[in-house]
Amino acid sequence: MPNATETGREPAIAVRGLCKRFAKQSVLEDVTLDIQPGEVVAVIGPSGAGKSTLLRCVNYLQPFESGRIDVLGHRLTGTREAEYRRPPHATLVEIRTHIGMVFQTFNLFPHLTVLQNITLAPTEVLHRPRAEAEATAMELLGRVGLRDKASAYPRRLSGGQQQRVAICRALAMQPQVMLFDEPTSMLDPELVGDVLAVIRELAEEGMTMLLATHEMSFARDVADTVVFMAERRIVERGPAREVLTSPREPRTRSFLRRVLLQEGDDAPDAPPAADSEAVRS
Amino acid sequence: MKILRLWEHYLPRFLHGTLITLELTAAALALAVALGFLTALARMSRQGLLRGVASTYIEIIRATPVLVLIILAYYGLPQAGIVLPGFVAASGVLGIFYATIYGEIFRGGIEGVGRGQTEAAQALGLTPSTTMRRVILPQTVTTILPPATNAAADLVKDTSLVVTIAVADLMYHAYGAASTTFLPMDMFALAGILYFLICYLLSHVLRRWEFAYAQRH
Ligand SMILES: Nc1ncnc2c1ncn2[C@@H]1O[C@H](COP(=O)(O)OP(=O)(O)O)[C@@H](O)[C@H]1O
Ligand SMILES: [Mg+2]
């Protein structure tokens, strides 16, 4: 896969100096990150690092105080910035229709069938004719192997099936970017694979993705870039394989060691002797 | 049986009163639901002023007996130059009073729907009003219906307070018949039966609906 960061195109998402607080507690500090069209960026890091908050700022589910985010031709500005203007409703709708989001807890609409979950936004927001929206939905369901569940209600589905429906719901808007917030962390281990397979397929099709995850081997295989976040900041970012197998920062290394031990996967390689900082830790 | 013959004689005017009672209930309920929904939205608003106005309104109205409000509206407002027909004053006051109750019922129902539902809808680009209409409100039906049904039954009974301002409802005819026949127990028993039937049918119908809705989901 060509490295999208080297194509020199305008980034799909450019986050600059993002700061976010909840009441007095700072949650994101000076986060800067580019995501190129077609790039898959995996955000890893301990719980509470601010991964979800970062994702939620990108589609403005969460307003932020300072910095800016340029996303698909629109600029979101921190509320404390001089040039801050509350984003007009149309802008938010435009951004959100082009960015699909998949949540840790699926958040399917329990009162709607699988098919209705998927067709709701295309019919209400994009004003697609019902028949067309349903045809698209069935096609998407076919791709994730859930065609036969179209008329089921979400509570009748397993977590893995619900998450695949949630992915279809987001894809039905034909987004240019997908945000995944730990899409498999609520799933029983045996259901994780089906969901990851769907995400992997999307990545192979060239979808631009920002993905918070704790699946390290998945991040290594699928992501172009890995971003390690800890304590409100980006600690390290780089090509996926590099960050995950020979991290530069000691904090990344200790995090990976902890996670990979739990996962029973290979621990990161021993740091090269030439890296004096790495040797010290 | 003497009482049955008596009831038969008075039944037509009692039924006419029942019709007025139902009309009062319907008018007050429509106002209570509409105003209650707005109150709920105001109480959940991000605007502090709006929240303050809504909760002050709720506190003042709920701390005052409905009877006092009805009398004030009918006998007090004319002194301010506002003369309202009894039916309008009564259904208006009952609607405003029950709006505070329905407002809290709606708020409870809406707040009971997880934050994740609103976020999922927002993330799909749905507007706040579409989110409310297509995502949030349908999910509140099962939590809202039982307390809403109880409140509607209370409202039916509270319409009897309009007897004080001479609206010809069921209670009004019961009083009239009681004083002409000197048989108050017989007459109020008949009124009681009719009130019971209204409330029973109302709850029954709403419960059936609630059950059918829950079955579907
Ligand atoms: N709505 C909120 N209100 C207050 N604090 C929050 C809220 N959402 C997240 N936080 C806090 O922000 C920090 C970062 O959270 P989050 O972005 O969810 O981290 P992660 O996804 O990396 O686990 C945590 O300390 C969390 O408690
Ligand atoms: Mg999170």
Coordinates of C-alpha atoms and ligand atoms in Angstrom, one line a residue:
Chain A
M1 CA 0.0 0.0 0.0
P2 CA 1.5 3.4 -1.0
N3 CA 2.2 5.6 2.0
A4 CA -0.5 8.2 1.9
T5 CA 1.6 10.7 3.8
E6 CA 3.9 11.0 0.8
T7 CA 1.3 11.8 -1.8
G8 CA 1.5 15.5 -1.0
R9 CA -2.3 16.0 -1.3
E10 CA -4.2 18.3 1.1
P11 CA -4.9 16.3 4.3
A12 CA -8.4 15.0 4.8
I13 CA -8.2 16.1 8.4
A14 CA -5.7 18.5 9.9
V15 CA -5.8 18.9 13.6
R16 CA -3.7 21.9 14.9
G17 CA -3.0 22.7 18.5
L18 CA -6.2 21.1 19.8
C19 CA -6.9 21.7 23.5
K20 CA -10.0 20.4 25.2
R21 CA -11.0 20.6 28.8
F22 CA -14.0 19.3 30.8
A23 CA -14.7 21.8 33.5
K24 CA -11.3 22.3 35.1
Q25 CA -9.8 19.0 33.9
S26 CA -7.7 19.2 30.8
V27 CA -8.3 16.3 28.5
L28 CA -6.3 17.2 25.3
E29 CA -3.3 19.4 25.2
D30 CA -1.9 20.8 22.0
V31 CA -2.8 17.8 19.8
T32 CA -1.6 18.2 16.2
L33 CA -2.2 15.5 13.6
D34 CA -2.7 15.2 9.8
I35 CA -4.7 12.5 8.2
Q36 CA -4.2 12.2 4.4
P37 CA -6.9 11.0 2.1
G38 CA -6.7 7.2 2.0
E39 CA -4.6 7.0 5.1
V40 CA -5.5 4.7 8.0
V41 CA -4.4 6.2 11.4
A42 CA -4.6 4.1 14.5
V43 CA -4.7 5.9 17.8
I44 CA -3.5 3.7 20.7
G45 CA -2.9 4.5 24.3
P46 CA -4.1 3.8 27.8
S47 CA -7.7 4.4 28.8
G48 CA -8.3 8.0 29.7
A49 CA -5.6 9.3 27.3
G50 CA -8.1 11.3 25.3
K51 CA -8.5 9.0 22.3
S52 CA -12.3 9.2 22.2
T53 CA -12.3 12.9 22.9
L54 CA -10.0 13.5 19.9
L55 CA -12.3 11.5 17.6
R56 CA -15.3 13.3 18.9
C57 CA -13.8 16.7 18.3
V58 CA -13.2 15.8 14.6
N59 CA -17.0 15.6 13.9
Y60 CA -17.7 18.2 16.5
L61 CA -19.7 16.0 18.8
Q62 CA -17.5 17.8 21.3
P63 CA -16.6 21.5 21.0
F64 CA -13.1 22.4 22.0
E65 CA -11.5 25.5 23.5
S66 CA -8.4 26.1 21.4
G67 CA -6.8 25.1 18.2
R68 CA -8.5 24.2 15.0
I69 CA -9.5 21.3 12.9
D70 CA -9.7 21.5 9.1
V71 CA -11.9 18.8 7.9
L72 CA -13.0 18.2 4.3
G73 CA -12.8 21.8 3.5
H74 CA -14.4 23.2 6.6
R75 CA -12.7 24.8 9.5
L76 CA -13.7 24.2 13.1
T77 CA -12.2 26.6 15.6
G78 CA -11.7 26.5 19.3
T79 CA -14.3 28.4 21.3
R80 CA -11.6 30.6 22.9
E81 CA -10.0 31.5 19.6
A82 CA -10.4 35.1 18.5
E83 CA -11.9 34.0 15.1
Y84 CA -14.3 31.6 16.8
R85 CA -17.7 31.4 15.3
R86 CA -20.2 28.9 16.3
P87 CA -20.3 26.5 13.3
P88 CA -23.5 27.0 11.4
H89 CA -25.8 24.1 11.5
A90 CA -25.5 23.4 7.8
T91 CA -21.7 23.1 8.2
L92 CA -22.0 20.5 11.0
V93 CA -24.5 18.5 9.0
E94 CA -22.2 18.6 6.0
I95 CA -19.2 17.5 8.0
R96 CA -21.1 14.8 9.8
T97 CA -22.6 13.4 6.6
H98 CA -19.1 13.0 5.2
I99 CA -17.6 11.5 8.3
G100 CA -19.0 8.2 9.5
M101 CA -18.6 7.3 13.2
V102 CA -18.6 3.9 14.8
F103 CA -18.9 3.8 18.6
Q104 CA -17.5 1.5 21.3
T105 CA -21.1 0.7 22.4
F106 CA -22.6 0.4 18.9
N107 CA -25.4 2.8 19.7
L108 CA -27.9 1.3 17.3
F109 CA -31.4 2.7 17.5
P110 CA -33.2 -0.1 19.5
H111 CA -36.7 0.9 18.3
L112 CA -35.8 0.5 14.6
T113 CA -35.0 -2.7 12.7
V114 CA -31.6 -3.2 11.2
L115 CA -32.8 -2.0 7.9
Q116 CA -34.4 1.1 9.4
N117 CA -31.3 1.9 11.4
I118 CA -29.3 2.0 8.1
T119 CA -31.9 3.9 6.0
L120 CA -32.8 6.5 8.6
A121 CA -30.0 9.0 7.8
P122 CA -30.0 8.5 4.1
T123 CA -33.7 9.2 3.9
E124 CA -33.9 12.0 6.5
V125 CA -30.6 13.8 5.8
L126 CA -29.8 13.1 2.2
H127 CA -33.5 12.7 1.1
R128 CA -32.8 9.6 -0.8
P129 CA -35.9 7.7 -2.0
R130 CA -36.8 4.9 0.4
A131 CA -36.4 2.2 -2.2
E132 CA -32.9 3.4 -3.2
A133 CA -31.8 3.7 0.5
E134 CA -33.1 0.2 1.2
A135 CA -31.3 -1.3 -1.8
T136 CA -28.1 0.3 -0.7
A137 CA -28.6 -0.9 2.9
M138 CA -29.2 -4.5 1.7
E139 CA -26.1 -4.4 -0.4
L140 CA -24.1 -3.2 2.6
L141 CA -25.6 -5.9 4.8
G142 CA -24.7 -8.4 2.2
R143 CA -21.1 -7.2 2.4
V144 CA -20.9 -7.8 6.1
G145 CA -22.8 -11.1 5.9
L146 CA -26.0 -9.9 7.6
R147 CA -28.5 -9.8 4.8
D148 CA -30.8 -12.2 6.7
K149 CA -31.0 -9.8 9.7
A150 CA -32.5 -6.8 7.9
S151 CA -35.8 -7.0 9.6
A152 CA -34.4 -8.0 13.1
Y153 CA -34.3 -5.6 16.0
P154 CA -30.8 -4.8 17.3
R155 CA -31.4 -6.5 20.7
R156 CA -31.8 -9.8 18.8
L157 CA -28.2 -9.5 17.5
S158 CA -24.9 -10.4 19.0
G159 CA -22.5 -7.6 19.8
G160 CA -20.4 -8.4 16.8
Q161 CA -23.5 -8.3 14.5
Q162 CA -24.6 -5.0 16.1
Q163 CA -21.3 -3.5 15.4
R164 CA -21.3 -4.6 11.8
V165 CA -24.7 -3.1 11.4
A166 CA -23.4 0.1 13.0
I167 CA -20.6 0.2 10.4
C168 CA -23.2 -0.3 7.6
R169 CA -25.3 2.5 9.1
A170 CA -22.3 4.8 8.9
L171 CA -21.3 3.6 5.4
A172 CA -24.8 4.2 4.0
M173 CA -24.0 7.9 4.1
Q174 CA -21.1 7.3 1.7
P175 CA -18.6 9.0 4.0
Q176 CA -15.2 10.1 2.9
V177 CA -13.7 9.5 6.4
M178 CA -14.6 6.9 9.0
L179 CA -14.0 7.3 12.7
F180 CA -13.8 4.1 14.8
D181 CA -13.8 4.5 18.6
E182 CA -12.5 1.2 20.0
P183 CA -15.0 -0.7 17.8
T184 CA -14.2 -4.1 19.3
S185 CA -13.5 -3.4 22.9
M186 CA -17.0 -4.3 24.1
L187 CA -17.1 -7.6 22.1
D188 CA -16.6 -11.1 23.3
P189 CA -13.2 -12.3 21.9
E190 CA -14.7 -14.7 19.5
L191 CA -16.8 -12.0 17.8
V192 CA -13.9 -9.5 17.4
G193 CA -12.6 -11.1 14.2
D194 CA -15.7 -10.5 12.1
V195 CA -15.8 -6.8 12.9
L196 CA -12.1 -6.4 12.3
A197 CA -12.4 -8.2 8.9
V198 CA -15.0 -5.6 7.8
I199 CA -12.7 -2.7 8.9
R200 CA -9.7 -4.3 7.2
E201 CA -11.7 -4.6 4.0
L202 CA -12.6 -0.9 4.2
A203 CA -9.0 0.0 4.7
E204 CA -8.0 -2.0 1.7
E205 CA -10.6 -0.2 -0.4
G206 CA -8.8 3.1 0.5
M207 CA -11.2 4.5 3.0
T208 CA -9.6 7.3 5.1
M209 CA -9.8 6.2 8.7
L210 CA -9.1 7.4 12.2
L211 CA -9.3 4.5 14.5
A212 CA -8.9 4.3 18.3
T213 CA -8.0 0.7 19.1
H214 CA -6.4 -1.6 21.6
E215 CA -5.9 -4.4 19.0
M216 CA -2.2 -4.0 18.4
S217 CA -1.7 -6.7 15.8
F218 CA -4.7 -5.3 13.9
A219 CA -3.2 -1.8 14.0
R220 CA 0.1 -3.1 12.8
D221 CA -1.4 -5.0 9.9
V222 CA -4.0 -2.4 8.8
A223 CA -2.9 1.1 9.8
D224 CA -0.4 3.2 7.8
T225 CA 0.3 5.3 10.8
V226 CA 0.1 4.7 14.5
V227 CA -0.3 7.5 17.0
F228 CA 0.4 6.8 20.7
M229 CA -1.4 9.0 23.1
A230 CA -0.9 9.2 26.8
E231 CA -2.0 11.8 29.4
R232 CA -3.7 14.2 27.0
R233 CA -0.9 14.4 24.4
I234 CA 0.4 12.6 21.4
V235 CA 3.6 11.0 22.6
E236 CA 4.7 9.4 19.4
R237 CA 3.6 9.0 15.9
G238 CA 5.1 7.2 13.0
P239 CA 4.6 4.3 10.5
A240 CA 2.6 1.6 12.1
R241 CA 5.2 -1.1 12.1
E242 CA 7.9 1.2 13.4
V243 CA 5.9 2.5 16.3
L244 CA 4.6 -0.9 17.3
T245 CA 7.8 -2.9 16.9
S246 CA 10.5 -0.4 17.7
P247 CA 9.0 2.5 19.5
R248 CA 11.2 5.5 20.1
E249 CA 9.6 6.8 23.3
P250 CA 10.0 4.9 26.6
R251 CA 6.4 5.5 27.4
T252 CA 5.3 3.9 24.2
R253 CA 7.5 1.0 24.9
S254 CA 6.3 0.3 28.4
F255 CA 2.7 0.7 27.2
L256 CA 3.2 -1.8 24.4
R257 CA 4.9 -4.2 26.6
R258 CA 2.0 -4.1 29.1
V259 CA -0.6 -4.5 26.4
L260 CA 1.2 -7.2 24.4
L261 CA 1.8 -9.3 27.5
Q262 CA -1.9 -9.3 28.1
E263 CA -2.6 -10.0 24.5
G264 CA -0.1 -12.8 24.5
D265 CA 1.4 -11.3 21.4
D266 CA 5.1 -10.7 20.7
A267 CA 6.5 -7.9 22.8
P268 CA 8.2 -5.1 20.9
D269 CA 11.7 -5.9 19.8
A270 CA 14.6 -5.0 22.1
P271 CA 15.7 -1.4 21.3
P272 CA 18.7 -1.1 19.1
A273 CA 21.8 -0.4 21.2
A274 CA 22.5 2.8 19.3
D275 CA 19.4 4.4 20.7
S276 CA 20.9 5.7 23.9
E277 CA 17.6 7.0 25.3
A278 CA 16.0 3.7 24.8
V279 CA 18.8 1.8 26.5
R280 CA 18.5 4.0 29.6
S281 CA 14.8 3.1 30.2
Chain B
M1 CA -85.6 -1.0 42.4
K2 CA -86.2 2.7 43.0
I3 CA -82.6 3.7 42.6
L4 CA -82.4 2.3 39.1
R5 CA -85.5 4.1 38.0
L6 CA -84.1 7.3 39.5
W7 CA -80.8 6.7 37.7
E8 CA -82.6 6.1 34.4
H9 CA -84.4 9.4 34.8
Y10 CA -81.2 11.3 35.4
L11 CA -78.9 9.4 33.1
P12 CA -79.4 11.6 30.0
R13 CA -78.3 14.8 31.7
F14 CA -75.5 12.9 33.5
L15 CA -74.3 11.6 30.2
H16 CA -74.4 15.1 28.8
G17 CA -72.3 16.2 31.8
T18 CA -70.0 13.3 31.0
L19 CA -69.5 14.6 27.5
I20 CA -68.5 18.0 28.9
T21 CA -66.1 16.3 31.3
L22 CA -64.6 14.4 28.4
E23 CA -64.3 17.7 26.4
L24 CA -62.7 19.4 29.3
T25 CA -60.3 16.5 29.7
A26 CA -59.4 16.5 26.0
A27 CA -58.8 20.2 25.8
A28 CA -56.8 20.3 29.0
L29 CA -54.8 17.2 28.0
A30 CA -53.9 18.6 24.6
L31 CA -52.7 21.8 26.3
A32 CA -50.9 19.9 29.0
V33 CA -49.0 17.7 26.6
A34 CA -48.0 20.5 24.2
L35 CA -47.0 22.9 27.0
G36 CA -45.5 20.1 29.0
F37 CA -43.2 19.1 26.1
L38 CA -42.0 22.7 25.7
T39 CA -41.4 22.8 29.5
A40 CA -39.4 19.7 29.3
L41 CA -37.3 21.1 26.5
A42 CA -36.8 24.3 28.4
R43 CA -35.7 22.5 31.6
M44 CA -33.1 20.6 29.6
S45 CA -32.0 23.6 27.6
R46 CA -28.4 24.8 27.6
Q47 CA -29.7 28.3 28.2
G48 CA -29.6 29.0 32.0
L49 CA -32.4 31.6 31.8
L50 CA -34.8 29.3 30.0
R51 CA -34.1 26.5 32.5
G52 CA -34.7 29.0 35.4
V53 CA -38.0 30.3 33.9
A54 CA -39.2 26.7 33.4
S55 CA -38.4 25.5 36.9
T56 CA -39.8 28.6 38.6
Y57 CA -43.0 28.1 36.6
I58 CA -43.2 24.5 37.7
E59 CA -42.5 25.3 41.3
I60 CA -45.1 28.1 41.5
I61 CA -47.9 26.2 39.7
R62 CA -47.4 22.9 41.6
A63 CA -47.3 24.6 45.0
T64 CA -50.8 26.1 44.4
P65 CA -54.0 24.1 44.6
V66 CA -55.8 23.7 41.2
L67 CA -59.0 24.9 42.8
V68 CA -57.4 28.2 43.8
L69 CA -56.0 28.6 40.2
I70 CA -59.5 27.9 38.7
I71 CA -61.2 30.4 40.9
L72 CA -58.5 33.0 40.3
A73 CA -58.8 32.5 36.5
Y74 CA -62.6 32.7 36.5
Y75 CA -63.3 35.3 39.2
G76 CA -59.9 37.1 39.4
L77 CA -59.0 37.7 35.7
P78 CA -62.2 39.7 34.9
Q79 CA -60.9 42.3 37.4
A80 CA -57.9 42.6 35.1
G81 CA -60.3 43.0 32.2
I82 CA -59.9 39.4 31.0
V83 CA -63.2 37.6 30.9
L84 CA -63.0 34.0 30.0
P85 CA -65.9 31.6 29.5
G86 CA -66.0 29.0 32.2
F87 CA -64.9 26.1 29.9
V88 CA -61.9 28.1 28.6
A89 CA -60.8 29.2 32.1
A90 CA -61.2 25.7 33.4
S91 CA -59.5 23.8 30.6
G92 CA -56.8 26.5 30.4
V93 CA -56.0 26.2 34.1
L94 CA -56.1 22.4 34.2
G95 CA -53.9 22.4 31.1
I96 CA -51.3 24.7 32.6
F97 CA -51.3 22.8 35.9
Y98 CA -50.9 19.4 34.2
A99 CA -48.3 20.8 31.9
T100 CA -46.0 20.9 34.9
I101 CA -46.7 17.2 35.5
Y102 CA -46.4 16.1 31.9
G103 CA -43.2 18.3 31.6
E104 CA -41.6 16.2 34.3
I105 CA -42.8 13.0 32.8
F106 CA -41.4 13.9 29.4
R107 CA -38.1 15.1 30.9
G108 CA -37.7 11.8 32.8
G109 CA -38.4 9.9 29.6
I110 CA -36.1 11.9 27.4
E111 CA -33.3 11.9 30.0
G112 CA -33.7 8.1 30.3
V113 CA -32.7 7.6 26.7
G114 CA -28.9 7.2 26.7
R115 CA -26.6 10.0 25.6
G116 CA -25.2 7.6 23.0
Q117 CA -28.4 7.7 21.0
T118 CA -28.3 11.4 20.5
E119 CA -24.6 11.2 19.6
A120 CA -25.2 8.4 17.1
A121 CA -28.0 10.5 15.5
Q122 CA -25.8 13.7 15.5
A123 CA -22.9 11.8 14.0
L124 CA -25.2 10.8 11.1
G125 CA -26.0 14.4 10.5
L126 CA -29.6 14.3 11.8
T127 CA -30.9 17.7 13.0
P128 CA -31.9 18.1 16.6
S129 CA -35.6 18.1 15.7
T130 CA -35.3 14.9 13.6
T131 CA -33.3 13.3 16.3
M132 CA -36.0 14.1 18.8
R133 CA -38.8 12.9 16.5
R134 CA -37.2 9.8 15.0
V135 CA -34.8 8.6 17.6
I136 CA -35.5 10.0 21.1
L137 CA -39.3 10.2 21.5
P138 CA -40.1 6.8 20.1
Q139 CA -37.8 5.3 22.7
T140 CA -39.6 7.2 25.5
V141 CA -43.0 5.7 24.7
T142 CA -42.7 2.7 27.1
T143 CA -41.4 4.8 30.0
I144 CA -43.7 7.7 29.5
L145 CA -47.0 5.9 28.9
P146 CA -47.6 4.5 32.4
P147 CA -47.1 7.8 34.3
A148 CA -48.8 9.7 31.5
T149 CA -51.8 7.4 31.9
N150 CA -52.0 7.9 35.6
A151 CA -51.8 11.6 35.2
A152 CA -54.6 11.5 32.6
A153 CA -56.8 9.6 35.1
D154 CA -56.0 12.3 37.7
L155 CA -56.9 15.0 35.2
V156 CA -60.3 13.3 34.5
K157 CA -61.0 13.4 38.2
D158 CA -59.7 17.0 38.7
T159 CA -62.1 18.3 36.0
S160 CA -64.8 17.9 38.7
L161 CA -63.4 21.0 40.3
V162 CA -65.0 23.1 37.6
V163 CA -68.3 22.7 39.4
T164 CA -67.2 25.8 41.4
I165 CA -67.4 28.0 38.3
A166 CA -70.6 26.5 37.0
V167 CA -69.4 24.6 34.0
A168 CA -72.1 22.0 33.3
D169 CA -69.9 18.9 33.7
L170 CA -70.7 15.5 35.2
M171 CA -70.2 16.8 38.8
Y172 CA -72.4 19.8 38.2
H173 CA -75.3 17.6 37.2
A174 CA -74.6 15.4 40.2
Y175 CA -74.9 18.4 42.5
G176 CA -78.0 19.6 40.8
A177 CA -79.7 16.2 40.9
A178 CA -78.7 15.7 44.5
S179 CA -80.3 18.9 45.7
T180 CA -83.6 18.4 43.7
T181 CA -84.0 14.8 44.8
F182 CA -82.6 15.1 48.3
L183 CA -80.9 11.8 47.5
P184 CA -77.2 12.9 47.4
M185 CA -75.8 9.4 48.0
D186 CA -77.6 7.9 45.0
M187 CA -76.7 10.7 42.7
F188 CA -73.0 10.9 43.7
A189 CA -72.8 7.2 43.4
L190 CA -74.0 7.4 39.8
A191 CA -71.4 10.2 39.1
G192 CA -68.7 8.0 40.8
I193 CA -69.6 5.1 38.5
L194 CA -69.3 7.3 35.4
Y195 CA -66.0 8.8 36.5
F196 CA -64.7 5.3 37.2
L197 CA -65.8 4.1 33.8
I198 CA -64.0 7.0 32.0
C199 CA -60.8 6.4 34.0
Y200 CA -60.9 2.7 33.6
L201 CA -61.5 2.8 29.9
L202 CA -58.8 5.4 29.4
S203 CA -56.2 3.4 31.4
H204 CA -57.3 0.2 29.7
V205 CA -56.9 1.6 26.2
L206 CA -53.6 3.2 26.9
R207 CA -52.2 0.1 28.6
R208 CA -53.3 -2.0 25.6
W209 CA -51.4 0.4 23.4
E210 CA -48.4 0.4 25.6
F211 CA -48.4 -3.4 25.6
A212 CA -48.7 -3.6 21.8
Y213 CA -45.9 -1.1 21.4
A214 CA -43.6 -3.0 23.8
Q215 CA -44.4 -6.3 22.0
R216 CA -43.3 -4.9 18.7
H217 CA -39.9 -3.8 20.0
Ligands
LIG1 N1 -18.2 14.2 29.0 C1 -17.1 14.2 29.8 N2 -17.2 14.9 30.9 C2 -16.1 15.0 31.7 N3 -15.0 14.3 31.6 C3 -14.9 13.6 30.5 C4 -15.9 13.5 29.5 N4 -15.5 12.6 28.5 C5 -14.3 12.2 28.8 N5 -13.9 12.8 30.0 C6 -12.6 12.6 30.6 O1 -11.6 12.9 29.6 C7 -10.5 12.0 29.7 C8 -10.2 11.4 28.4 O2 -11.3 10.6 28.1 P1 -11.4 9.8 26.7 O3 -11.2 10.7 25.6 O4 -12.7 9.0 26.8 O5 -10.2 8.8 26.8 P2 -9.9 7.4 26.1 O6 -10.9 7.3 25.0 O7 -8.5 7.5 25.6 O8 -10.1 6.4 27.1 C9 -10.8 11.1 30.8 O9 -10.1 11.5 32.0 C10 -12.3 11.2 31.0 O10 -12.6 10.9 32.3
MG2 MG -12.4 5.9 24.7

